[in-house]
Coordinates of C-alpha atoms in Angstrom, one line a residue:
X1 CA 4.8 -22.9 -3.3
X2 CA 3.3 -22.1 -6.6
X3 CA 2.1 -18.8 -8.1
X4 CA -0.8 -19.0 -10.5
X5 CA -2.9 -16.3 -12.1
X6 CA -6.4 -15.8 -13.3
X7 CA -5.3 -13.8 -16.4
X8 CA -2.2 -14.5 -18.5
X9 CA 0.0 -13.2 -21.3
X10 CA 1.7 -9.8 -21.6
X11 CA 1.1 -7.1 -19.1
X12 CA -1.2 -4.3 -20.0
X13 CA -1.6 -0.9 -18.4
X14 CA -4.8 1.1 -18.9
X15 CA -5.1 4.7 -17.7
X16 CA -7.9 7.1 -18.1
X17 CA -6.8 10.4 -16.7
X18 CA -7.1 12.4 -20.0
X19 CA -9.9 10.5 -21.8
X20 CA -12.6 10.1 -19.2
X21 CA -13.4 7.2 -17.0
X22 CA -16.5 5.4 -18.4
X23 CA -18.0 2.5 -16.5
X24 CA -15.7 1.7 -13.5
X25 CA -16.9 -1.9 -13.6
X26 CA -16.2 -2.5 -17.3
X27 CA -13.1 -4.0 -19.0
X28 CA -11.3 -0.7 -18.9
X29 CA -12.6 0.3 -15.5
X30 CA -10.3 -1.3 -13.0
X31 CA -7.0 0.4 -13.8
X32 CA -8.8 3.5 -15.0
X33 CA -10.1 4.1 -11.5
X34 CA -6.9 3.0 -9.8
X35 CA -4.8 5.4 -11.8
X36 CA -7.3 8.2 -11.2
X37 CA -7.1 7.6 -7.5
X38 CA -3.3 7.6 -7.7
X39 CA -3.5 11.0 -9.2
X40 CA -6.2 12.0 -6.7
X41 CA -3.9 10.9 -3.8
X42 CA -0.9 12.6 -5.4
X43 CA -2.7 16.0 -5.5
X44 CA -3.0 15.9 -1.8
X45 CA -6.3 14.1 -0.9
X46 CA -4.6 11.0 0.5
X47 CA -1.4 12.4 2.0
X48 CA -0.6 9.3 4.0
X49 CA -0.3 7.1 0.9
X50 CA 2.1 8.9 -1.2
X51 CA 4.1 11.1 1.1
X52 CA 2.7 14.4 -0.1
X53 CA 3.0 16.0 3.3
X54 CA 4.3 19.5 4.1
X55 CA 7.9 19.6 4.9
X56 CA 9.0 19.6 8.6
X57 CA 10.0 23.1 9.6
X58 CA 13.5 23.5 10.7
X59 CA 13.9 24.5 14.4
X60 CA 15.2 28.0 15.1
X61 CA 18.7 28.3 16.5
X62 CA 18.6 29.1 20.2
X63 CA 20.0 32.4 21.3
X64 CA 21.6 30.9 24.3
X65 CA 25.1 29.7 24.5
X66 CA 24.2 26.6 26.5
X67 CA 26.0 23.7 24.9
X68 CA 23.2 21.2 25.8
X69 CA 20.5 23.3 24.1
X70 CA 22.7 23.9 21.1
X71 CA 23.4 20.2 20.8
X72 CA 19.7 19.4 21.0
X73 CA 19.0 22.0 18.3
X74 CA 21.6 20.4 16.0
X75 CA 20.1 17.0 16.5
X76 CA 16.5 18.3 15.8
X77 CA 17.7 20.2 12.8
X78 CA 19.5 17.2 11.4
X79 CA 16.4 15.0 12.0
X80 CA 14.1 17.5 10.3
X81 CA 16.4 17.7 7.2
X82 CA 16.6 13.9 7.0
X83 CA 12.8 13.6 7.0
X84 CA 12.4 16.3 4.4
X85 CA 15.0 14.6 2.2
X86 CA 13.2 11.3 2.4
X87 CA 9.8 12.9 1.6
X88 CA 11.4 14.7 -1.4
X89 CA 12.8 11.4 -2.6
X90 CA 9.4 9.7 -2.3
X91 CA 7.7 12.5 -4.2
X92 CA 10.3 12.3 -7.0
X93 CA 9.9 8.5 -7.2
X94 CA 6.1 8.8 -7.4
X95 CA 6.4 11.4 -10.1
X96 CA 8.5 9.1 -12.2
X97 CA 6.2 6.2 -11.7
X98 CA 3.1 8.2 -12.8
X99 CA 5.1 9.6 -15.7
X100 CA 5.9 6.2 -17.0
X101 CA 2.3 5.0 -16.5
X102 CA 1.0 7.9 -18.6
X103 CA 3.5 7.1 -21.4
X104 CA 2.4 3.5 -21.5
X105 CA -1.3 4.1 -21.3
X106 CA -2.0 3.7 -25.0
X107 CA -0.1 0.4 -25.4
X108 CA -2.3 -2.7 -26.0
X109 CA 0.2 -4.8 -24.1
X110 CA 3.9 -5.0 -23.3
X111 CA 6.5 -7.3 -21.9
X112 CA 9.1 -6.9 -19.3
X113 CA 12.6 -7.9 -20.2
X114 CA 14.3 -9.6 -17.2
X115 CA 17.8 -10.1 -15.9
X116 CA 18.9 -13.4 -14.3
X117 CA 21.4 -13.4 -11.5
X118 CA 23.8 -16.3 -10.8
X119 CA 21.2 -18.1 -8.7
X120 CA 18.7 -18.0 -11.6
X121 CA 16.4 -15.3 -10.0
X122 CA 14.7 -13.1 -12.5
X123 CA 14.4 -9.3 -12.0
X124 CA 12.6 -6.9 -14.3
X125 CA 15.0 -4.5 -16.0
X126 CA 12.6 -1.5 -15.9
X127 CA 13.2 0.0 -12.4
X128 CA 10.3 2.4 -12.1
X129 CA 7.0 0.6 -12.9
X130 CA 7.0 -3.2 -12.6
X131 CA 5.2 -6.0 -10.8
X132 CA 7.8 -6.4 -8.1
X133 CA 7.6 -2.8 -7.0
X134 CA 5.3 -1.0 -4.5
X135 CA 1.5 -1.2 -4.1
X136 CA 1.3 1.9 -6.3
X137 CA 2.9 0.1 -9.2
X138 CA 1.1 -3.2 -8.7
X139 CA -2.2 -1.4 -8.4
X140 CA -2.1 -0.2 -12.0
X141 CA -0.7 -3.3 -13.7
X142 CA -2.8 -6.3 -15.0
X143 CA -2.4 -9.0 -17.6
X144 CA -3.3 -8.0 -21.1
X145 CA -5.0 -11.4 -21.8
X146 CA -7.8 -12.2 -19.4
X147 CA -9.3 -15.5 -18.5
X148 CA -12.7 -16.6 -17.1
X149 CA -12.7 -16.8 -13.3
X150 CA -14.3 -20.2 -13.0
X151 CA -15.3 -21.5 -9.6
X152 CA -11.7 -21.8 -8.4
X153 CA -10.8 -18.3 -9.7
X154 CA -13.7 -16.6 -7.9
X155 CA -12.7 -18.3 -4.7
X156 CA -9.1 -17.2 -5.1
X157 CA -10.1 -13.7 -6.0
X158 CA -11.8 -13.4 -2.6
X159 CA -8.7 -14.9 -0.8
X160 CA -6.5 -12.4 -2.7
X161 CA -8.7 -9.5 -1.5
X162 CA -8.4 -10.7 2.1
X163 CA -4.6 -11.1 1.7
X164 CA -4.3 -7.5 0.3
X165 CA -6.5 -6.1 3.2
X166 CA -4.1 -7.8 5.6
X167 CA -4.1 -6.5 9.2
X168 CA -4.0 -10.1 10.5
X169 CA -6.7 -11.2 8.1
X170 CA -4.1 -12.9 5.8
X171 CA -3.2 -15.2 8.7
X172 CA -6.7 -16.7 8.9
X173 CA -7.5 -20.0 7.3
X174 CA -8.8 -19.9 3.8
X175 CA -12.3 -20.4 5.1
X176 CA -11.8 -17.5 7.5
X177 CA -10.6 -15.2 4.7
X178 CA -13.5 -16.1 2.6
X179 CA -15.9 -15.4 5.5
X180 CA -14.1 -12.0 6.1
X181 CA -14.8 -11.0 2.5
X182 CA -18.4 -12.3 2.5
X183 CA -19.0 -10.2 5.7
X184 CA -17.6 -7.1 4.0
X185 CA -19.4 -7.3 0.7
X186 CA -21.2 -4.0 1.3
X187 CA -17.8 -2.4 1.8
X188 CA -16.4 -4.0 -1.3
X189 CA -19.3 -2.8 -3.4
X190 CA -19.1 0.7 -1.8
X191 CA -15.3 0.8 -2.6
X192 CA -15.9 -0.2 -6.2
X193 CA -18.9 2.2 -6.8
X194 CA -17.8 5.2 -4.8
X195 CA -14.1 5.1 -3.9
X196 CA -13.8 8.8 -3.5
X197 CA -16.8 9.8 -1.5
X198 CA -17.9 6.5 0.0
X199 CA -16.7 5.1 3.3
X200 CA -13.3 4.4 1.8
X201 CA -13.0 1.0 3.3
X202 CA -10.2 0.2 0.7
X203 CA -8.0 2.9 2.3
X204 CA -7.8 0.9 5.5
X205 CA -6.1 -2.0 3.7
X206 CA -2.3 -2.4 3.9
X207 CA -2.1 -2.5 0.1
X208 CA -4.9 0.0 -0.7
X209 CA -4.6 0.3 -4.5
X210 CA -4.3 -3.4 -5.1
X211 CA -7.2 -3.8 -2.7
X212 CA -9.3 -1.4 -4.7
X213 CA -8.6 -3.2 -8.0
X214 CA -9.6 -6.5 -6.4
X215 CA -12.8 -4.8 -5.1
X216 CA -13.8 -3.6 -8.5
X217 CA -13.1 -7.0 -10.2
X218 CA -14.9 -8.9 -7.5
X219 CA -17.9 -6.5 -7.6
X220 CA -18.1 -7.0 -11.4
X221 CA -18.1 -10.8 -10.9
X222 CA -20.7 -10.9 -8.1
X223 CA -23.1 -8.6 -10.0
X224 CA -22.8 -10.7 -13.1
X225 CA -25.6 -13.2 -13.9
X226 CA -22.7 -15.7 -14.4
X227 CA -19.9 -14.8 -12.0
X228 CA -17.7 -17.8 -13.0
X229 CA -17.6 -16.6 -16.7
X230 CA -16.4 -13.1 -15.9
X231 CA -13.1 -12.3 -17.5
X232 CA -10.4 -11.3 -15.0
X233 CA -7.0 -9.7 -15.8
X234 CA -5.8 -9.5 -12.2
X235 CA -2.8 -11.5 -11.0
X236 CA -3.7 -13.9 -8.2
X237 CA -1.0 -15.3 -5.9
X238 CA -2.1 -18.8 -5.1
X239 CA -0.5 -21.3 -2.8
X240 CA -1.0 -25.0 -3.8
X241 CA -2.3 -27.1 -1.0

């Protein structure tokens, strides 16, 4: 198995929360929109994505002295506390990721130093915002140096979008995944043009923020008079066959 990419070079993170968003289909648009939507989700509009859900209320202690009811109350209280602790941890983790993203937003590009383990596997040293982390992190990272899509790149961009949507689509043949994307081009364009108030098709993906970034990049390419020459900065995971 081999991993290839459409773009190359150092990683670049572009945010636009403080400076306005401009054209969502332009060079600065992909990650600008994605980071805005991360903020939008974090403020409570997409609770299911980032865990910003009200805490589970603790059950009241029963007034009875029945041992069975008291034991059930203890189990329910312990379960509620565990859920609240997990959600608090998720909120803190998200806050850190967004904080790092804001601090890096003005950099033209940056590299990730890596550690190698005894097997030769490389792991990024930065723990909070890296390309091996969650969909939230991967959705705001791209290569600083883009490359033209070309015929092969446009095809793999569609396959990447199908893989990110998942839900069984990623198990189809390559032709099946290409057909899936072609059959949902209206949803792709709607997600790119109106991610907040449209039909929010991208939110039904298993990796929604990466899916949105791919939708915007694909929309830009397909609307171009020369799709194969559009510069892409997205990482594409490709399997050699």
